[in-house]
XYZ file of C-alpha atoms in Angstrom:
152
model
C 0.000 0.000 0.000
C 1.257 3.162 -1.366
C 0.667 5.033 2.545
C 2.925 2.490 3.825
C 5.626 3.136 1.767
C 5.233 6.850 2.315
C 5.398 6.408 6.600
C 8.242 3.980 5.953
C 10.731 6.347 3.778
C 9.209 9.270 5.913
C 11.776 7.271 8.920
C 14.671 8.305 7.155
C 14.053 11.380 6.624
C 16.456 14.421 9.702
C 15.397 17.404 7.706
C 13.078 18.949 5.482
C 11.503 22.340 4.729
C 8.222 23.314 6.655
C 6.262 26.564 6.553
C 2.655 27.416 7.930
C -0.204 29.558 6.610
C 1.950 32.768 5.478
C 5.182 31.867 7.151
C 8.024 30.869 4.977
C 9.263 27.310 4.463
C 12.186 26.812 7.182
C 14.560 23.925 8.046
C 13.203 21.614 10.677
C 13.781 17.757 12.043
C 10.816 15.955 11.039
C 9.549 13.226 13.073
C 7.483 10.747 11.156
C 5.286 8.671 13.359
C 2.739 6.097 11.427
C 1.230 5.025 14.476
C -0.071 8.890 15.209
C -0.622 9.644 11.211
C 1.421 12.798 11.980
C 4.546 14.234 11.193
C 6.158 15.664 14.471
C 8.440 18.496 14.801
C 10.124 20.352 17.933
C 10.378 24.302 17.414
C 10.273 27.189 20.001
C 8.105 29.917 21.129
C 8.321 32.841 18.930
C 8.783 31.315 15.611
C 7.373 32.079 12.626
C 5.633 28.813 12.494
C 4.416 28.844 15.833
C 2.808 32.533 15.670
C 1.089 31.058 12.359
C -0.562 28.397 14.013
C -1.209 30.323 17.314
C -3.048 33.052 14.985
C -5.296 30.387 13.889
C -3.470 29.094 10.578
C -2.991 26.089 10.373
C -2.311 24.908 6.258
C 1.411 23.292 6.122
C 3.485 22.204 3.290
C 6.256 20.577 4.149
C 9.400 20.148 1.502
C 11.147 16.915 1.518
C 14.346 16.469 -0.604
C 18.337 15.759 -0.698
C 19.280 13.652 1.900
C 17.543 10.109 1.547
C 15.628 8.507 -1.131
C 12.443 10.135 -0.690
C 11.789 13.688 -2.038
C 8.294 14.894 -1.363
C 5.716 17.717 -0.973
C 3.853 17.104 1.767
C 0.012 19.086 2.388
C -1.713 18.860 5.568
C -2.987 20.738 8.461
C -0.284 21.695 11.774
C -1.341 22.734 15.089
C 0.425 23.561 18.299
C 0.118 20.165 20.697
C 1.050 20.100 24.252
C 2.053 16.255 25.205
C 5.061 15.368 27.520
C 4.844 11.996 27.126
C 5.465 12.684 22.949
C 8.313 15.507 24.146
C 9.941 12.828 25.862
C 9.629 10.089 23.238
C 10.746 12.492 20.130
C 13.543 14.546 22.491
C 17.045 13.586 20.864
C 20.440 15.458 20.585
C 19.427 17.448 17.913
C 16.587 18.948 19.720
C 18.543 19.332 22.891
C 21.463 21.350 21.308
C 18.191 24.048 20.516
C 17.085 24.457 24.340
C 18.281 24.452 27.622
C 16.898 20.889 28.526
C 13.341 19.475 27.742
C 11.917 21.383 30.283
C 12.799 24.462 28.671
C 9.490 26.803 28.582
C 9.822 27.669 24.847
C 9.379 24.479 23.562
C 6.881 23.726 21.282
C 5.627 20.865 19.645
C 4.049 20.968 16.059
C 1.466 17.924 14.889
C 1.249 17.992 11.116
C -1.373 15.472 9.858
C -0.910 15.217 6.203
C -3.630 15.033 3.954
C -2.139 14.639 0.389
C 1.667 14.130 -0.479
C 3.168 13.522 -4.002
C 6.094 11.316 -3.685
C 9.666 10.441 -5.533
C 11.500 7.450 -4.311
C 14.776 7.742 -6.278
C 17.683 5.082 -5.562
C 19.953 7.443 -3.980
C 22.972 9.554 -5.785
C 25.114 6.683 -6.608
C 21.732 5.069 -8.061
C 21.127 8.004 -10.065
C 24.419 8.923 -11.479
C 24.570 5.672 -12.692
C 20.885 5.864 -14.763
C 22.773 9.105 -15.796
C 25.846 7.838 -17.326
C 23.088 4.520 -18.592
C 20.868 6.902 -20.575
C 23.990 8.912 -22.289
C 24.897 4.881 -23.149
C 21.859 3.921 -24.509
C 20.339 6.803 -25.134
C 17.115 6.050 -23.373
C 16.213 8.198 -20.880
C 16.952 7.850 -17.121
C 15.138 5.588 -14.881
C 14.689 8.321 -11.623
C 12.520 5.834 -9.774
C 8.748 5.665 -7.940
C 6.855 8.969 -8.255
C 2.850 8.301 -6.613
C 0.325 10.480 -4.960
C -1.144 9.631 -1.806
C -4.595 10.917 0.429
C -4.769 10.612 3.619
């Protein structure tokens, strides 16, 4: 099943581009979680994103591309979500070096639940290069992988 394969590449994804209502697409950890349908992500008081949502926007597009196998744009709706026991299970290094401990007050947590996402599954650089230097060989075009549309 095509939403399957989505949440599974989703895993390997540490970074992608989010923005909310009229606040610009910005770097963020993405936490991919099947089990809640949602796409997690840690972020402070103050943001950009966060004064979006707090204001009562709540359309995100999140931007996935570069580092894995999955590129992706990602629709669906964010709010602001106030759960310790997800702090706790998402809190890592990377969030850590952000705040003074997770019990630092301006930590925020951001749900998005996607509700449509078009999707590339490539087979990495190496992968591609090589359907690169194939096509120039054969002359046929490159094979760049999966692409498929999902609703949530």
């Amino acid at each position: 099943m095509l939403i399957d394969r989505f949440w599974k590449e989703m895993e390997s994804v540490h970074s992608a581009m989010l923005s909310v209502g009229d606040a610009r697409h910005v770097p963020m950890s993405p936490y991919a979680r099947k089990e809640d349908r949602a796409i997690w992500f840690i972020t402070a008081q103050g943001t950009a994103l966060v004064e979006a949502i707090t204001s009562g926007q709540s359309d995100a597009s999140l931007i996935v591309t570069g580092e894995s196998n999955i590129h992706a744009r990602i629709e669906g709706s964010a709010s602001l979500v106030q759960d310790r026991a997800k702090l706790e299970e998402l809190w890592n290094p990377v969030a850590s070096s952000w705040f003074d401990g997770i019990d630092d007050p301006d930590i925020r947590l951001i749900r998005l639940v996607p509700t449509e996402a078009e999707v590339w599954l490539t087979s990495g650089g190496m992968g591609f290069a090589f359907e690169l230097v194939k096509s120039k060989l054969t002359g046929k075009q490159p094979d760049t992988g999966e692409h498929f549309s999902v609703t949530f």
